[in-house]
Amino acid sequence: NDYIFSKTSRSLLRTAHKIKMASVKATALALLVAGANADVYMHNPPGNNDRNRERNDNRNNGNRLFDSQNNGNGGYPWRGNPKLNDMADPITYLSGSELEIKWTDQHGCGDNPSTHCTVVLQYACENTMPGLRDGYPTGGTQDQPDGGGYNPSYREGTFQNSNQNQDGTNTIPDSLTDAGCVAKEEGDFTKVGIFEDDNHGICDPCPLNYNGGLDLTDEEEELAEACEFGMNEDYFWYNVDCEGRQRNKGLYIADRDLNGNSAKHTRQNPNGNRRGFECPEERDYYPYWHPTQWIDMAVLVSDESWCPYYVDQSQNTNARYYCYIQGASSGNEAPIDEQSCSAAQGTWTKIDSFAEMFPEMDITEPDCMMASFTEQNHLGFTRDVADYSSYTWTIPQATADMECIVRIRYNISTGDYGSMDGFTLDSETGVMTDEVFSSMYNCPEETNDGDNNNADDADVAAQTVPGAVSTSSGCYGNLEAGEFPRYNRPYVEMFENDDTSDLAIALNTDQSGRTFQDRSFVFNIGPRPDGVSDDAKIYNLNVMGKRGNIVQAYPAIEYAFVPFTLEPDQYDYLHIQFHGSDFNNEKNPNNGEGWKFSDRSNMVEIVNENVQFPIHETNAEFFATNDWVEEMALLGQQAILESYGLDDGEGPYTCYKASDDEFDDSDEYQNDPKACNKLNSAPNTFQPGEMMGLMQVTANAGTYSFVSTRNNNFSNRSQKMSISVGAGMALSAGQVAGAVVGTVVGVAAAVVIAVVVLALFGIVKASWLPKQKFGQGAAGGKGVKASQQYDVSQSNNGTTRV
């Protein structure tokens, strides 16, 4: 990503902060970084990498929702009830709870000296991105592949839109009605998402299906089927705020010839290709000068001196401005600065900061801190700890359930250029300590061939010979002078002897300054249940991973609980939710237990993490206090089977046992829905108990170990975790108030006693004490001097690792 800005971009951002716009020149922006083929994959919540319901090792369509730049083998399939139509089957994270976001990045981050990096974590919900969806079937149900031969059969939803396939992976059409959108009448300035103008309409077709599609007009029926297409950003964002807005022509674009003037054309996307309704310029640059729907969560960096700038410019706490022109569209692009907007007879329009717009969410400036040290060419644990890169997100406040998604973007850059100049602000003046690497460093277009392929022929290569070309731009470089070329895939001369071979440098200028990203499927954030105080600690306990052995799952990971370990105190809360998919590529029992397309997890107590067998229910402790031992082991499958009615023998469906005559441990048995010991009838979204998975920790203090019997396969894969419970105290609201009063009184009494003692020894003066003389102690020691100070300050320089 081009995560750096020169004068125009910074001016635009500062304008939002100062609420006025000066005349600016297009001299802006971007970072030049050495090209590299790096990927980023989110594992919790599971990143989709543009997948939906395809049962393939490779995704069907890398343009479905967004431009990930990742390998097509990455990502997790859609999770939830496969039979459900018209909507998500999400898990819910409660306000104020802690969620561990986990990911792997391929080309290093943190203190790794071989790269600069920036990881930006953001989220968007219905209030900023209305109509967001994964893409859901609307046509009833059908048997899953190979699922109809069982009794009961495995079922799944059916896609019926003629423009969609049965995996739900086609890209949403760039058409108003086909995208499920309704435009506003001119002059209708009601608020939709973050915008209050008549250019931004409504794109939320799924609710039209909720009553079975009854009593819909022909137009509504056509709109309703658009629910089958995944959508994050919507039609109006792409057509008005991207195609209908001028690109920032001050950006550094190297030797690239961008084939258009709108914000969909960038150095990384010169041809303006569409991926969902994402805007390429917004994707490639951070922080962005135009209003966006993405709320900042955290920025993780390889140099903490960049943090003041990132935090200061966040849209969380700073307004943004844009040029409103009625009917802005491709060919009628709105300018991006106030002066040009006025000249175009537009209206320079303010969008409030997220903190002002949604005060009930308690949005603050983003966290900014050092990223964990990760290795080059590696998708695994960090060097800091035996865990993946992680960030603990405190779920924002919500007054009602809201559907949301998370986005992670990952940028790498090198020190071959001034790629990160301009990020550091002077601590006293707030002024940049360096100029940025801006559009003044763009290369002549003649380094491109006629087909825009950025030629690397002999004539261009010869220009890298020291002294062969003299150009003020420095585009061709001169190694002898310490200047590096800035055109596509250069050849360089590093030896004085003309007969010595030159060297080829694999640097693509459309990949220098490269952004990678991943996004989650839809989940909910919601308010805490009645009776759970705002101060109560809530830890989310989930599962991550994908069906298959370690090679088959890669670059995803095998099954694991998340977090790996937990350390709650008694009377804290765990929010246990297990989410599984039926849309994995077929992996029979040798590479994944149970129904060959599915993932499921249970959680049973074991003696320690080197034991594979569960503790008998009479000796299990942790879930016994909640009466959850059986539910956590078998996930309520018998009740689910009985809900299907009568089987062919006119009796209720029942779970098989290994002692039954039907048992033979064949693939047929392993895939049977009645094999409850393999969790084949377990719900895709498992939330135990009466509070949708929320439980208060009432077990005795100590360490407890757990295993998933379905996925733990010794010497092949392990799914285990531990929970260490600390001693805690349960207090009612009245007890809490009493404890506070008691603490205040106790502290006050202690302070009085301490002052009296100190005064008696002359350490402090107290005119109300009797005057006394004190000599030296018997051993000749002296008292503490009155001038002696104890350093009780506590430094917090924001260097916490994640």
Short mmCIF file of C-alpha atoms in Angstrom, two decimals, residues 302-549:
data_model
loop_
_atom_site.label_atom_id
_atom_site.label_comp_id
_atom_site.label_asym_id
_atom_site.label_seq_id
_atom_site.Cartn_x
_atom_site.Cartn_y
_atom_site.Cartn_z
CA SER A 302 7.58 -1.23 12.17
CA ASP A 303 8.52 2.27 13.39
CA GLU A 304 6.59 3.85 16.26
CA SER A 305 7.61 7.35 15.23
CA TRP A 306 4.87 7.09 12.56
CA CYS A 307 2.15 6.63 15.19
CA PRO A 308 1.44 10.30 16.02
CA TYR A 309 0.64 10.96 12.36
CA TYR A 310 -1.63 7.92 11.96
CA VAL A 311 -3.50 8.64 15.17
CA ASP A 312 -3.82 12.36 14.42
CA GLN A 313 -5.31 11.82 10.95
CA SER A 314 -7.81 9.05 11.71
CA GLN A 315 -11.39 9.60 10.55
CA ASN A 316 -12.41 8.23 13.96
CA THR A 317 -11.79 11.66 15.46
CA ASN A 318 -11.39 13.91 12.40
CA ALA A 319 -14.02 15.12 9.99
CA ARG A 320 -13.63 14.55 6.25
CA TYR A 321 -14.77 16.70 3.34
CA TYR A 322 -15.84 15.92 -0.20
CA CYS A 323 -17.15 17.78 -3.22
CA TYR A 324 -20.87 17.22 -3.70
CA ILE A 325 -21.93 17.53 -7.33
CA GLN A 326 -25.44 16.31 -8.08
CA GLY A 327 -25.21 13.31 -10.40
CA ALA A 328 -21.43 12.87 -10.08
CA SER A 329 -20.46 9.90 -12.24
CA SER A 330 -17.93 8.64 -14.75
CA GLY A 331 -17.37 11.51 -17.15
CA ASN A 332 -18.66 13.99 -14.58
CA GLU A 333 -16.07 13.44 -11.87
CA ALA A 334 -16.12 15.59 -8.76
CA PRO A 335 -12.88 17.39 -7.83
CA ILE A 336 -11.09 16.49 -4.58
CA ASP A 337 -10.17 19.94 -3.24
CA GLU A 338 -12.30 22.88 -2.17
CA GLN A 339 -11.05 25.40 -4.72
CA SER A 340 -11.64 23.11 -7.69
CA CYS A 341 -14.99 22.08 -6.20
CA SER A 342 -16.12 25.70 -6.07
CA ALA A 343 -14.96 26.26 -9.65
CA ALA A 344 -17.05 23.24 -10.71
CA GLN A 345 -20.05 24.75 -8.88
CA GLY A 346 -20.02 21.95 -6.37
CA THR A 347 -20.56 22.11 -2.62
CA TRP A 348 -17.65 21.40 -0.27
CA THR A 349 -19.39 19.09 2.20
CA LYS A 350 -18.40 18.00 5.68
CA ILE A 351 -18.73 14.45 7.02
CA ASP A 352 -18.46 14.33 10.80
CA SER A 353 -15.89 12.12 12.48
CA PHE A 354 -17.13 8.69 13.50
CA ALA A 355 -16.90 9.70 17.16
CA GLU A 356 -19.31 12.58 16.51
CA MET A 357 -21.53 10.63 14.16
CA PHE A 358 -22.00 7.62 16.45
CA PRO A 359 -21.49 8.81 20.04
CA GLU A 360 -23.25 5.73 21.43
CA MET A 361 -20.41 3.52 20.13
CA ASP A 362 -17.71 5.27 22.22
CA ILE A 363 -15.36 5.46 19.25
CA THR A 364 -11.91 6.80 20.08
CA GLU A 365 -8.69 7.33 18.15
CA PRO A 366 -7.13 4.06 16.92
CA ASP A 367 -4.45 2.17 18.76
CA CYS A 368 -1.01 2.47 17.19
CA MET A 369 1.86 0.27 18.27
CA MET A 370 4.75 -1.87 17.15
CA ALA A 371 3.73 -4.93 15.17
CA SER A 372 5.02 -8.36 16.12
CA PHE A 373 8.25 -9.52 14.53
CA THR A 374 7.44 -11.82 11.61
CA GLU A 375 9.87 -13.46 9.22
CA GLN A 376 10.26 -13.02 5.47
CA ASN A 377 8.80 -15.78 3.26
CA HIS A 378 6.95 -17.27 6.20
CA LEU A 379 3.30 -17.70 7.18
CA GLY A 380 3.45 -18.81 10.78
CA PHE A 381 4.14 -17.80 14.36
CA THR A 382 5.83 -14.54 15.27
CA ARG A 383 9.33 -14.42 16.72
CA ASP A 384 7.97 -12.69 19.85
CA VAL A 385 5.65 -15.44 21.07
CA ALA A 386 4.49 -18.92 20.00
CA ASP A 387 1.38 -17.51 18.36
CA TYR A 388 0.22 -15.89 15.15
CA SER A 389 0.21 -12.12 14.78
CA SER A 390 -2.64 -10.92 16.98
CA TYR A 391 -4.49 -7.87 18.15
CA THR A 392 -7.00 -7.92 21.01
CA TRP A 393 -10.01 -5.87 19.94
CA THR A 394 -12.45 -4.54 22.50
CA ILE A 395 -15.83 -4.77 20.76
CA PRO A 396 -17.46 -1.33 20.45
CA GLN A 397 -20.66 -0.41 22.22
CA ALA A 398 -23.92 -1.36 20.52
CA THR A 399 -27.49 -0.63 21.58
CA ALA A 400 -28.88 -3.31 19.24
CA ASP A 401 -27.45 -6.11 17.11
CA MET A 402 -25.53 -4.82 14.08
CA GLU A 403 -23.99 -6.81 11.25
CA CYS A 404 -20.32 -5.95 10.74
CA ILE A 405 -17.16 -7.06 8.95
CA VAL A 406 -13.43 -6.66 9.68
CA ARG A 407 -10.79 -5.67 7.15
CA ILE A 408 -7.02 -6.11 7.46
CA ARG A 409 -4.57 -4.40 5.08
CA TYR A 410 -0.87 -5.17 4.99
CA ASN A 411 1.82 -3.05 3.36
CA ILE A 412 5.52 -3.74 2.95
CA SER A 413 8.21 -1.35 1.78
CA THR A 414 11.98 -1.24 1.53
CA GLY A 415 14.67 1.30 2.34
CA ASP A 416 15.87 1.58 -1.27
CA TYR A 417 14.03 4.90 -1.55
CA GLY A 418 12.69 7.49 0.84
CA SER A 419 9.62 5.32 1.11
CA MET A 420 8.65 6.33 4.63
CA ASP A 421 9.85 9.95 4.58
CA GLY A 422 7.23 12.31 5.89
CA PHE A 423 5.62 9.99 8.40
CA THR A 424 7.41 11.36 11.43
CA LEU A 425 6.08 14.54 13.03
CA ASP A 426 8.17 16.86 15.19
CA SER A 427 7.02 16.33 18.77
CA GLU A 428 6.90 20.07 19.50
CA THR A 429 5.71 21.64 16.27
CA GLY A 430 3.73 18.74 14.75
CA VAL A 431 5.46 19.47 11.42
CA MET A 432 6.84 16.72 9.19
CA THR A 433 10.54 16.14 9.77
CA ASP A 434 11.08 15.07 6.13
CA GLU A 435 9.51 15.75 2.75
CA VAL A 436 7.59 12.85 1.28
CA PHE A 437 8.36 10.86 -1.82
CA SER A 438 5.76 12.49 -4.07
CA SER A 439 4.65 12.83 -7.69
CA MET A 440 7.72 14.93 -8.48
CA TYR A 441 9.55 11.60 -8.68
CA ASN A 442 7.30 10.12 -11.38
CA CYS A 443 9.18 8.65 -14.33
CA PRO A 444 8.83 9.65 -17.99
CA GLU A 445 6.17 7.66 -19.79
CA GLU A 446 8.62 6.77 -22.56
CA THR A 447 9.88 4.02 -20.28
CA ASN A 448 6.60 2.31 -21.19
CA ASP A 449 6.19 0.48 -24.46
CA GLY A 450 3.24 1.02 -26.80
CA ASP A 451 1.19 -1.68 -25.13
CA ASN A 452 1.70 -0.20 -21.66
CA ASN A 453 3.92 -3.12 -20.70
CA ASN A 454 6.74 -0.98 -19.31
CA ALA A 455 9.50 -2.14 -21.61
CA ASP A 456 12.73 -3.64 -20.32
CA ASP A 457 14.47 -3.82 -23.72
CA ALA A 458 18.14 -3.21 -24.34
CA ASP A 459 17.78 0.53 -25.00
CA VAL A 460 16.10 1.11 -21.66
CA ALA A 461 18.50 -1.24 -19.91
CA ALA A 462 21.44 0.64 -21.33
CA GLN A 463 20.22 3.77 -19.60
CA THR A 464 21.20 2.29 -16.26
CA VAL A 465 24.89 2.39 -17.19
CA PRO A 466 26.51 5.05 -14.97
CA GLY A 467 26.62 8.33 -16.83
CA ALA A 468 24.77 7.05 -19.89
CA VAL A 469 21.69 9.18 -19.22
CA SER A 470 21.46 12.49 -17.45
CA THR A 471 17.95 13.31 -16.29
CA SER A 472 16.74 15.61 -13.58
CA SER A 473 14.13 13.05 -12.55
CA GLY A 474 16.77 10.48 -11.60
CA CYS A 475 14.40 7.87 -12.98
CA TYR A 476 17.07 5.74 -14.62
CA GLY A 477 19.38 5.61 -11.66
CA ASN A 478 23.12 5.55 -11.29
CA LEU A 479 24.52 2.90 -8.99
CA GLU A 480 27.94 4.52 -8.95
CA ALA A 481 26.30 7.66 -7.57
CA GLY A 482 24.12 5.68 -5.22
CA GLU A 483 20.91 6.34 -7.19
CA PHE A 484 18.47 3.52 -7.89
CA PRO A 485 16.31 3.28 -11.04
CA ARG A 486 12.56 3.76 -10.69
CA TYR A 487 11.19 2.04 -13.76
CA ASN A 488 9.87 -1.42 -14.39
CA ARG A 489 12.15 -4.47 -14.01
CA PRO A 490 15.46 -2.65 -14.55
CA TYR A 491 18.87 -4.05 -15.45
CA VAL A 492 21.73 -2.48 -13.56
CA GLU A 493 25.49 -2.22 -14.06
CA MET A 494 27.34 -2.70 -10.80
CA PHE A 495 30.84 -3.26 -12.24
CA GLU A 496 33.23 -0.79 -13.85
CA ASN A 497 34.36 -3.30 -16.47
CA ASP A 498 32.01 -2.95 -19.46
CA ASP A 499 32.48 -6.63 -20.32
CA THR A 500 31.03 -7.79 -17.00
CA SER A 501 27.39 -8.85 -17.07
CA ASP A 502 24.71 -6.55 -15.72
CA LEU A 503 22.11 -7.76 -13.19
CA ALA A 504 18.33 -7.99 -13.55
CA ILE A 505 16.23 -6.57 -10.70
CA ALA A 506 12.76 -8.10 -10.32
CA LEU A 507 10.94 -4.89 -9.41
CA ASN A 508 7.51 -4.26 -10.94
CA THR A 509 6.50 -0.64 -10.53
CA ASP A 510 2.80 -1.50 -10.24
CA GLN A 511 3.72 -3.69 -7.25
CA SER A 512 6.07 -1.27 -5.55
CA GLY A 513 3.80 0.18 -2.95
CA ARG A 514 1.69 -2.97 -2.83
CA THR A 515 -1.33 -3.53 -0.61
CA PHE A 516 -2.65 -6.92 0.46
CA GLN A 517 -5.86 -7.41 2.34
CA ASP A 518 -8.34 -9.88 3.74
CA ARG A 519 -11.87 -9.45 5.09
CA SER A 520 -14.14 -11.42 7.38
CA PHE A 521 -17.59 -12.75 6.68
CA VAL A 522 -20.50 -10.97 8.34
CA PHE A 523 -20.74 -11.21 12.15
CA ASN A 524 -22.86 -9.40 14.73
CA ILE A 525 -21.93 -7.03 17.51
CA GLY A 526 -24.60 -6.68 20.15
CA PRO A 527 -25.42 -5.29 23.60
CA ARG A 528 -24.76 -7.25 26.76
CA PRO A 529 -27.64 -9.26 28.17
CA ASP A 530 -29.57 -7.94 31.16
CA GLY A 531 -27.77 -8.73 34.38
CA VAL A 532 -24.25 -8.56 32.90
CA SER A 533 -22.68 -5.33 34.12
CA ASP A 534 -20.76 -3.00 31.84
CA ASP A 535 -17.66 -3.59 33.97
CA ALA A 536 -17.77 -7.40 33.76
CA LYS A 537 -14.90 -8.94 31.79
CA ILE A 538 -16.02 -11.00 28.77
CA TYR A 539 -13.59 -13.16 26.79
CA ASN A 540 -14.62 -14.53 23.39
CA LEU A 541 -13.71 -18.20 22.96
CA ASN A 542 -13.98 -19.41 19.37
CA VAL A 543 -12.45 -21.87 16.92
CA MET A 544 -10.44 -21.27 13.78
CA GLY A 545 -8.97 -23.42 11.05
CA LYS A 546 -9.93 -25.41 8.01
CA ARG A 547 -10.54 -29.05 7.05
CA GLY A 548 -7.52 -30.97 5.78
CA ASN A 549 -3.98 -31.78 6.81
#
